[in-house]
Amino acid sequence: MLDGRERMAEDFRRWMHYLTPGPAHRRLGLVCLGVGHLEGRLPTVGPRALDHHVAVVVTQGKGWFSQAGEEPVEVVAPSVLWLLPGVRHHYAPHDDTGWTEWFVDFTGPAATAYQDLGFVDAVSPVTPLTTAEPAAHGIGRIAHAIRRGSPYLEVETSALVHEVLVALRHARVDEDAAGDPVLTGLARDACLPISVAEHARRLGMTVADLRVVVRRLAGCSPKDYLLSIRLTRAKDLLAGSELPIASIARRVGYDDPAYFTRIFTRRAGLPPSEFRAQQHGGPASAGLS
């Protein structure tokens, strides 16, 4: 007769690896704390709360998930469960089928930024995916790096966590492969000298609705989103052309070159002429600035 441990080994298989990054690596802003792979009729997790983020990527099977004592919701692969710091969670696969999961534990200020930007969904912690393969592959690469060992292990695994989070965002079922139409429309018209209200009208939205959507998708206001696109375009023109700054200002939506210079300096930390000089490797010439 099999004892409890032997029966558990028959019910599911697993591997896990953990890291303990030091203060210097935590200054990277995002660090990996661990990864794992489990499959089969897994035991119930929780109720518990952790002090860091975890992405649990379910690649096969079905189950349930509950957060903060709420009613359980159904989990159907492929999907990702977001475990948030300090929030009690409770989940498991259905007993009759089990499931396959890949998980990555991570922490740092960048984890909060990813949550604010909507990559980590705090509102809907069970996020359906079109595919889990890229994220699972990324977690597998983290595990391979840990097994291989390296003096740069914490840096390498940190970079891979970024890749996993981006892969999960691209794989969401509500993510348009061509990009969100609201952000696409704003990017298309960003350099036109028009107001935020006119952008909203062109998109068939109220200004209030536009603010909500852009905040959810990009983590900022429509004005800041448009400004980032304009200044990015301006930097490309400053570095890659000999157009006068006044002409560049007009091309990115500013009729007043002085106002453009103030906005650029405030956001970039230096005037347009100095940015151009740095990219050209020498002082700005009078003809260009």
mmCIF file of C-alpha atoms in Angstrom:
data_model
loop_
_atom_site.group_PDB
_atom_site.id
_atom_site.type_symbol
_atom_site.label_atom_id
_atom_site.label_comp_id
_atom_site.label_asym_id
_atom_site.label_seq_id
_atom_site.Cartn_x
_atom_site.Cartn_y
_atom_site.Cartn_z
ATOM 1 C CA MET A 1 0.000 0.000 0.000
ATOM 2 C CA LEU A 2 1.276 3.461 -0.895
ATOM 3 C CA ASP A 3 1.869 5.917 1.958
ATOM 4 C CA GLY A 4 0.765 9.587 1.722
ATOM 5 C CA ARG A 5 4.052 10.805 0.272
ATOM 6 C CA GLU A 6 4.083 8.117 -2.431
ATOM 7 C CA ARG A 7 0.467 8.851 -3.370
ATOM 8 C CA MET A 8 1.316 12.543 -3.619
ATOM 9 C CA ALA A 9 4.221 11.739 -5.935
ATOM 10 C CA GLU A 10 1.846 9.751 -8.130
ATOM 11 C CA ASP A 11 -0.756 12.558 -8.150
ATOM 12 C CA PHE A 12 1.543 15.318 -9.349
ATOM 13 C CA ARG A 13 5.064 16.197 -10.429
ATOM 14 C CA ARG A 14 6.938 19.388 -9.712
ATOM 15 C CA TRP A 15 10.212 21.285 -9.669
ATOM 16 C CA MET A 16 10.987 24.650 -8.062
ATOM 17 C CA HIS A 17 14.033 26.929 -7.805
ATOM 18 C CA TYR A 18 14.415 30.000 -5.611
ATOM 19 C CA LEU A 19 16.744 33.013 -5.475
ATOM 20 C CA THR A 20 17.729 35.455 -2.732
ATOM 21 C CA PRO A 21 18.846 38.660 -4.494
ATOM 22 C CA GLY A 22 20.841 41.111 -2.418
ATOM 23 C CA PRO A 23 20.410 44.883 -2.022
ATOM 24 C CA ALA A 24 22.529 45.707 -5.084
ATOM 25 C CA HIS A 25 20.390 43.506 -7.342
ATOM 26 C CA ARG A 26 17.149 44.836 -5.852
ATOM 27 C CA ARG A 27 18.181 48.257 -7.112
ATOM 28 C CA LEU A 28 17.512 46.866 -10.594
ATOM 29 C CA GLY A 29 13.868 47.572 -9.765
ATOM 30 C CA LEU A 30 12.587 44.085 -10.572
ATOM 31 C CA VAL A 31 14.080 40.830 -9.291
ATOM 32 C CA CYS A 32 13.143 37.185 -9.629
ATOM 33 C CA LEU A 33 12.545 35.337 -6.352
ATOM 34 C CA GLY A 34 11.737 31.943 -7.822
ATOM 35 C CA VAL A 35 10.187 29.821 -10.547
ATOM 36 C CA GLY A 36 8.471 26.468 -10.692
ATOM 37 C CA HIS A 37 6.537 23.949 -12.735
ATOM 38 C CA LEU A 38 3.782 21.702 -11.378
ATOM 39 C CA GLU A 39 1.424 19.297 -13.091
ATOM 40 C CA GLY A 40 -1.239 16.825 -12.037
ATOM 41 C CA ARG A 41 -3.795 16.787 -9.221
ATOM 42 C CA LEU A 42 -2.134 19.472 -7.155
ATOM 43 C CA PRO A 43 -3.003 20.246 -3.525
ATOM 44 C CA THR A 44 -5.050 23.339 -2.697
ATOM 45 C CA VAL A 45 -3.020 26.506 -2.164
ATOM 46 C CA GLY A 46 -4.012 28.756 0.734
ATOM 47 C CA PRO A 47 -5.758 30.643 2.018
ATOM 48 C CA ARG A 48 -2.514 32.605 2.337
ATOM 49 C CA ALA A 49 -0.980 35.994 1.538
ATOM 50 C CA LEU A 50 2.518 36.699 0.233
ATOM 51 C CA ASP A 51 4.737 39.774 0.437
ATOM 52 C CA HIS A 52 5.501 39.807 -3.311
ATOM 53 C CA HIS A 53 3.925 39.274 -6.742
ATOM 54 C CA VAL A 54 3.489 35.881 -8.399
ATOM 55 C CA ALA A 55 2.288 35.033 -11.901
ATOM 56 C CA VAL A 56 0.841 31.500 -12.036
ATOM 57 C CA VAL A 57 0.494 30.521 -15.694
ATOM 58 C CA VAL A 58 -1.959 27.647 -16.185
ATOM 59 C CA THR A 59 -1.182 25.917 -19.466
ATOM 60 C CA GLN A 60 -3.521 22.900 -19.223
ATOM 61 C CA GLY A 61 -6.574 21.972 -17.167
ATOM 62 C CA LYS A 62 -9.262 23.698 -15.122
ATOM 63 C CA GLY A 63 -9.774 24.800 -11.559
ATOM 64 C CA TRP A 64 -10.894 27.670 -9.359
ATOM 65 C CA PHE A 65 -9.455 30.802 -7.752
ATOM 66 C CA SER A 66 -10.584 33.012 -4.879
ATOM 67 C CA GLN A 67 -9.087 36.314 -3.742
ATOM 68 C CA ALA A 68 -9.709 38.300 -0.558
ATOM 69 C CA GLY A 69 -12.444 35.909 0.560
ATOM 70 C CA GLU A 70 -14.561 36.475 -2.553
ATOM 71 C CA GLU A 71 -16.559 33.763 -4.292
ATOM 72 C CA PRO A 72 -14.341 31.426 -6.350
ATOM 73 C CA VAL A 73 -14.137 32.019 -10.090
ATOM 74 C CA GLU A 74 -13.480 29.392 -12.732
ATOM 75 C CA VAL A 75 -9.981 28.996 -14.151
ATOM 76 C CA VAL A 76 -9.651 27.523 -17.647
ATOM 77 C CA ALA A 77 -6.312 27.122 -19.393
ATOM 78 C CA PRO A 78 -4.623 28.998 -20.884
ATOM 79 C CA SER A 79 -4.793 31.711 -18.254
ATOM 80 C CA VAL A 80 -2.692 33.503 -15.658
ATOM 81 C CA LEU A 81 -3.472 33.943 -11.968
ATOM 82 C CA TRP A 82 -2.063 37.135 -10.439
ATOM 83 C CA LEU A 83 -1.131 36.788 -6.758
ATOM 84 C CA LEU A 84 -0.759 40.256 -5.280
ATOM 85 C CA PRO A 85 1.302 41.283 -2.244
ATOM 86 C CA GLY A 86 -0.705 41.245 0.975
ATOM 87 C CA VAL A 87 -3.872 39.888 -0.666
ATOM 88 C CA ARG A 88 -5.142 36.515 0.598
ATOM 89 C CA HIS A 89 -5.688 33.983 -2.171
ATOM 90 C CA HIS A 90 -6.940 30.416 -2.399
ATOM 91 C CA TYR A 91 -6.895 28.197 -5.497
ATOM 92 C CA ALA A 92 -6.611 24.668 -6.850
ATOM 93 C CA PRO A 93 -7.255 22.578 -9.952
ATOM 94 C CA HIS A 94 -10.356 20.425 -10.078
ATOM 95 C CA ASP A 95 -9.706 17.037 -8.450
ATOM 96 C CA ASP A 96 -10.778 14.991 -11.463
ATOM 97 C CA THR A 97 -8.484 16.626 -14.007
ATOM 98 C CA GLY A 98 -5.673 18.531 -12.301
ATOM 99 C CA TRP A 99 -3.750 21.114 -14.255
ATOM 100 C CA THR A 100 -0.287 22.175 -15.433
ATOM 101 C CA GLU A 101 1.163 25.434 -14.152
ATOM 102 C CA TRP A 102 4.343 27.476 -14.443
ATOM 103 C CA PHE A 103 4.970 30.200 -11.894
ATOM 104 C CA VAL A 104 7.387 33.068 -11.337
ATOM 105 C CA ASP A 105 7.773 35.019 -8.081
ATOM 106 C CA PHE A 106 9.039 38.595 -8.422
ATOM 107 C CA THR A 107 9.286 41.851 -6.500
ATOM 108 C CA GLY A 108 10.592 45.417 -6.650
ATOM 109 C CA PRO A 109 9.330 48.905 -7.517
ATOM 110 C CA ALA A 110 9.004 47.905 -11.178
ATOM 111 C CA ALA A 111 6.491 45.214 -10.163
ATOM 112 C CA THR A 112 4.231 47.962 -8.820
ATOM 113 C CA ALA A 113 4.758 49.924 -12.032
ATOM 114 C CA TYR A 114 3.738 46.905 -14.109
ATOM 115 C CA GLN A 115 0.588 46.654 -11.993
ATOM 116 C CA ASP A 116 -0.159 50.372 -12.440
ATOM 117 C CA LEU A 117 0.317 49.978 -16.209
ATOM 118 C CA GLY A 118 -2.146 47.081 -16.342
ATOM 119 C CA PHE A 119 0.357 44.341 -17.173
ATOM 120 C CA VAL A 120 -0.453 42.771 -13.801
ATOM 121 C CA ASP A 121 -4.249 42.800 -13.534
ATOM 122 C CA ALA A 122 -5.268 43.659 -9.969
ATOM 123 C CA VAL A 123 -8.939 44.025 -10.937
ATOM 124 C CA SER A 124 -9.340 40.664 -12.705
ATOM 125 C CA PRO A 125 -6.708 38.389 -11.143
ATOM 126 C CA VAL A 126 -7.724 35.485 -13.409
ATOM 127 C CA THR A 127 -6.752 36.655 -16.896
ATOM 128 C CA PRO A 128 -7.602 34.423 -19.899
ATOM 129 C CA LEU A 129 -4.861 34.069 -22.506
ATOM 130 C CA THR A 130 -4.824 33.216 -26.192
ATOM 131 C CA THR A 131 -1.654 31.204 -25.581
ATOM 132 C CA ALA A 132 0.548 30.475 -22.578
ATOM 133 C CA GLU A 133 3.511 29.138 -24.533
ATOM 134 C CA PRO A 134 5.694 32.295 -24.679
ATOM 135 C CA ALA A 135 5.324 32.955 -20.944
ATOM 136 C CA ALA A 136 5.936 29.306 -20.034
ATOM 137 C CA HIS A 137 8.988 29.297 -22.290
ATOM 138 C CA GLY A 138 10.289 32.418 -20.543
ATOM 139 C CA ILE A 139 9.836 30.818 -17.118
ATOM 140 C CA GLY A 140 11.656 27.742 -18.407
ATOM 141 C CA ARG A 141 14.554 29.967 -19.487
ATOM 142 C CA ILE A 142 14.718 31.417 -15.968
ATOM 143 C CA ALA A 143 14.888 27.893 -14.543
ATOM 144 C CA HIS A 144 17.616 26.944 -17.018
ATOM 145 C CA ALA A 145 19.633 30.007 -16.023
ATOM 146 C CA ILE A 146 19.315 29.101 -12.342
ATOM 147 C CA ARG A 147 20.405 25.503 -12.957
ATOM 148 C CA ARG A 148 23.324 26.634 -15.103
ATOM 149 C CA GLY A 149 24.506 29.239 -12.613
ATOM 150 C CA SER A 150 26.285 32.474 -13.433
ATOM 151 C CA PRO A 151 27.864 35.422 -11.629
ATOM 152 C CA TYR A 152 25.231 37.515 -13.425
ATOM 153 C CA LEU A 153 22.324 35.245 -12.466
ATOM 154 C CA GLU A 154 20.183 37.839 -10.684
ATOM 155 C CA VAL A 155 20.590 40.319 -13.541
ATOM 156 C CA GLU A 156 19.801 37.700 -16.189
ATOM 157 C CA THR A 157 16.720 36.418 -14.364
ATOM 158 C CA SER A 158 15.520 39.974 -13.760
ATOM 159 C CA ALA A 159 15.617 40.638 -17.502
ATOM 160 C CA LEU A 160 13.701 37.426 -18.170
ATOM 161 C CA VAL A 161 10.929 38.400 -15.725
ATOM 162 C CA HIS A 162 10.403 41.559 -17.804
ATOM 163 C CA GLU A 163 10.070 39.326 -20.889
ATOM 164 C CA VAL A 164 7.532 37.073 -19.176
ATOM 165 C CA LEU A 165 5.365 40.025 -18.106
ATOM 166 C CA VAL A 166 5.392 41.474 -21.624
ATOM 167 C CA ALA A 167 4.585 38.050 -23.118
ATOM 168 C CA LEU A 168 1.612 37.706 -20.780
ATOM 169 C CA ARG A 169 0.307 41.132 -21.794
ATOM 170 C CA HIS A 170 0.552 40.288 -25.496
ATOM 171 C CA ALA A 171 -1.242 36.967 -24.894
ATOM 172 C CA ARG A 172 -4.331 38.370 -23.160
ATOM 173 C CA VAL A 173 -7.541 37.503 -24.991
ATOM 174 C CA ASP A 174 -8.647 41.149 -24.777
ATOM 175 C CA GLU A 175 -5.398 42.383 -26.336
ATOM 176 C CA ASP A 176 -5.658 43.426 -29.992
ATOM 177 C CA ALA A 177 -2.716 42.036 -31.971
ATOM 178 C CA ALA A 178 -2.530 45.339 -33.858
ATOM 179 C CA GLY A 179 -2.546 47.342 -30.632
ATOM 180 C CA ASP A 180 -5.421 48.944 -28.770
ATOM 181 C CA PRO A 181 -7.411 51.111 -31.213
ATOM 182 C CA VAL A 182 -7.542 54.039 -28.776
ATOM 183 C CA LEU A 183 -3.771 54.152 -28.292
ATOM 184 C CA THR A 184 -3.242 53.470 -32.001
ATOM 185 C CA GLY A 185 -5.480 56.406 -32.884
ATOM 186 C CA LEU A 186 -3.737 58.717 -30.430
ATOM 187 C CA ALA A 187 -0.303 57.685 -31.734
ATOM 188 C CA ARG A 188 -1.404 58.239 -35.342
ATOM 189 C CA ASP A 189 -2.587 61.795 -34.677
ATOM 190 C CA ALA A 190 -0.234 62.701 -31.818
ATOM 191 C CA CYS A 191 1.723 65.323 -33.764
ATOM 192 C CA LEU A 192 -1.330 67.180 -35.037
ATOM 193 C CA PRO A 193 -1.790 70.563 -33.322
ATOM 194 C CA ILE A 194 -5.151 69.587 -31.815
ATOM 195 C CA SER A 195 -6.518 69.416 -28.274
ATOM 196 C CA VAL A 196 -7.217 66.350 -26.167
ATOM 197 C CA ALA A 197 -10.910 67.093 -26.633
ATOM 198 C CA GLU A 198 -10.479 66.922 -30.422
ATOM 199 C CA HIS A 199 -8.584 63.624 -30.096
ATOM 200 C CA ALA A 200 -11.507 62.245 -28.072
ATOM 201 C CA ARG A 201 -14.006 63.456 -30.692
ATOM 202 C CA ARG A 202 -12.029 61.766 -33.473
ATOM 203 C CA LEU A 203 -12.104 58.516 -31.497
ATOM 204 C CA GLY A 204 -15.851 58.799 -30.828
ATOM 205 C CA MET A 205 -15.334 59.155 -27.068
ATOM 206 C CA THR A 206 -15.886 61.675 -24.320
ATOM 207 C CA VAL A 207 -12.785 63.218 -22.765
ATOM 208 C CA ALA A 208 -13.630 61.470 -19.482
ATOM 209 C CA ASP A 209 -13.837 58.059 -21.181
ATOM 210 C CA LEU A 210 -10.578 58.731 -23.024
ATOM 211 C CA ARG A 211 -8.849 59.523 -19.738
ATOM 212 C CA VAL A 212 -10.086 56.275 -18.184
ATOM 213 C CA VAL A 213 -8.980 54.138 -21.133
ATOM 214 C CA VAL A 214 -5.532 55.717 -21.498
ATOM 215 C CA ARG A 215 -4.911 55.538 -17.745
ATOM 216 C CA ARG A 216 -5.809 51.839 -17.781
ATOM 217 C CA LEU A 217 -3.727 51.001 -20.854
ATOM 218 C CA ALA A 218 -0.750 53.338 -20.551
ATOM 219 C CA GLY A 219 -0.739 54.352 -16.896
ATOM 220 C CA CYS A 220 -0.864 58.097 -17.635
ATOM 221 C CA SER A 221 -3.163 60.847 -18.855
ATOM 222 C CA PRO A 222 -3.901 61.355 -22.585
ATOM 223 C CA LYS A 223 -1.902 64.588 -22.442
ATOM 224 C CA ASP A 224 1.185 62.803 -21.075
ATOM 225 C CA TYR A 225 0.781 59.960 -23.572
ATOM 226 C CA LEU A 226 0.649 62.391 -26.489
ATOM 227 C CA LEU A 227 3.576 64.372 -25.081
ATOM 228 C CA SER A 228 5.768 61.273 -24.876
ATOM 229 C CA ILE A 229 5.067 60.430 -28.514
ATOM 230 C CA ARG A 230 5.723 64.006 -29.661
ATOM 231 C CA LEU A 231 9.019 64.287 -27.792
ATOM 232 C CA THR A 232 10.160 60.855 -28.972
ATOM 233 C CA ARG A 233 9.539 61.967 -32.546
ATOM 234 C CA ALA A 234 11.332 65.243 -31.840
ATOM 235 C CA LYS A 235 14.389 63.391 -30.523
ATOM 236 C CA ASP A 236 14.516 61.284 -33.693
ATOM 237 C CA LEU A 237 14.445 64.444 -35.823
ATOM 238 C CA LEU A 238 17.019 66.250 -33.685
ATOM 239 C CA ALA A 239 19.433 63.326 -33.860
ATOM 240 C CA GLY A 240 18.778 62.253 -37.434
ATOM 241 C CA SER A 241 18.230 65.449 -39.397
ATOM 242 C CA GLU A 242 19.563 68.965 -39.773
ATOM 243 C CA LEU A 243 16.148 70.607 -39.600
ATOM 244 C CA PRO A 244 16.044 73.810 -37.524
ATOM 245 C CA ILE A 245 14.487 73.389 -34.120
ATOM 246 C CA ALA A 246 11.602 75.657 -35.087
ATOM 247 C CA SER A 247 10.759 73.310 -37.980
ATOM 248 C CA ILE A 248 10.962 70.278 -35.724
ATOM 249 C CA ALA A 249 8.661 71.961 -33.206
ATOM 250 C CA ARG A 250 6.035 72.469 -35.934
ATOM 251 C CA ARG A 251 6.399 68.877 -37.164
ATOM 252 C CA VAL A 252 5.586 67.531 -33.714
ATOM 253 C CA GLY A 253 2.621 69.828 -33.124
ATOM 254 C CA TYR A 254 3.999 73.031 -31.594
ATOM 255 C CA ASP A 255 3.631 76.342 -33.437
ATOM 256 C CA ASP A 256 5.650 78.157 -30.762
ATOM 257 C CA PRO A 257 9.332 76.990 -30.765
ATOM 258 C CA ALA A 258 9.953 78.615 -27.370
ATOM 259 C CA TYR A 259 7.093 76.676 -25.806
ATOM 260 C CA PHE A 260 8.374 73.474 -27.440
ATOM 261 C CA THR A 261 11.846 74.150 -25.999
ATOM 262 C CA ARG A 262 10.413 74.627 -22.487
ATOM 263 C CA ILE A 263 8.360 71.424 -22.692
ATOM 264 C CA PHE A 264 11.280 69.451 -24.138
ATOM 265 C CA THR A 265 13.700 70.734 -21.490
ATOM 266 C CA ARG A 266 11.298 69.965 -18.641
ATOM 267 C CA ARG A 267 10.715 66.371 -19.797
ATOM 268 C CA ALA A 268 14.133 65.479 -21.273
ATOM 269 C CA GLY A 269 16.269 67.349 -18.735
ATOM 270 C CA LEU A 270 18.133 69.422 -21.310
ATOM 271 C CA PRO A 271 17.241 71.807 -24.169
ATOM 272 C CA PRO A 272 16.741 70.491 -27.718
ATOM 273 C CA SER A 273 19.998 72.115 -28.885
ATOM 274 C CA GLU A 274 22.004 70.335 -26.178
ATOM 275 C CA PHE A 275 20.315 67.018 -26.925
ATOM 276 C CA ARG A 276 21.244 67.412 -30.594
ATOM 277 C CA ALA A 277 24.823 68.335 -29.692
ATOM 278 C CA GLN A 278 25.186 65.225 -27.527
ATOM 279 C CA GLN A 279 23.920 62.970 -30.292
ATOM 280 C CA HIS A 280 26.235 64.596 -32.844
ATOM 281 C CA GLY A 281 29.217 64.348 -30.503
ATOM 282 C CA GLY A 282 30.017 68.033 -30.340
ATOM 283 C CA PRO A 283 28.691 71.520 -29.544
ATOM 284 C CA ALA A 284 25.513 72.707 -31.197
ATOM 285 C CA SER A 285 26.097 74.931 -34.194
ATOM 286 C CA ALA A 286 24.257 78.188 -34.580
ATOM 287 C CA GLY A 287 22.688 77.019 -37.819
ATOM 288 C CA LEU A 288 21.091 73.971 -36.201
ATOM 289 C CA SER A 289 19.923 75.413 -32.895
#
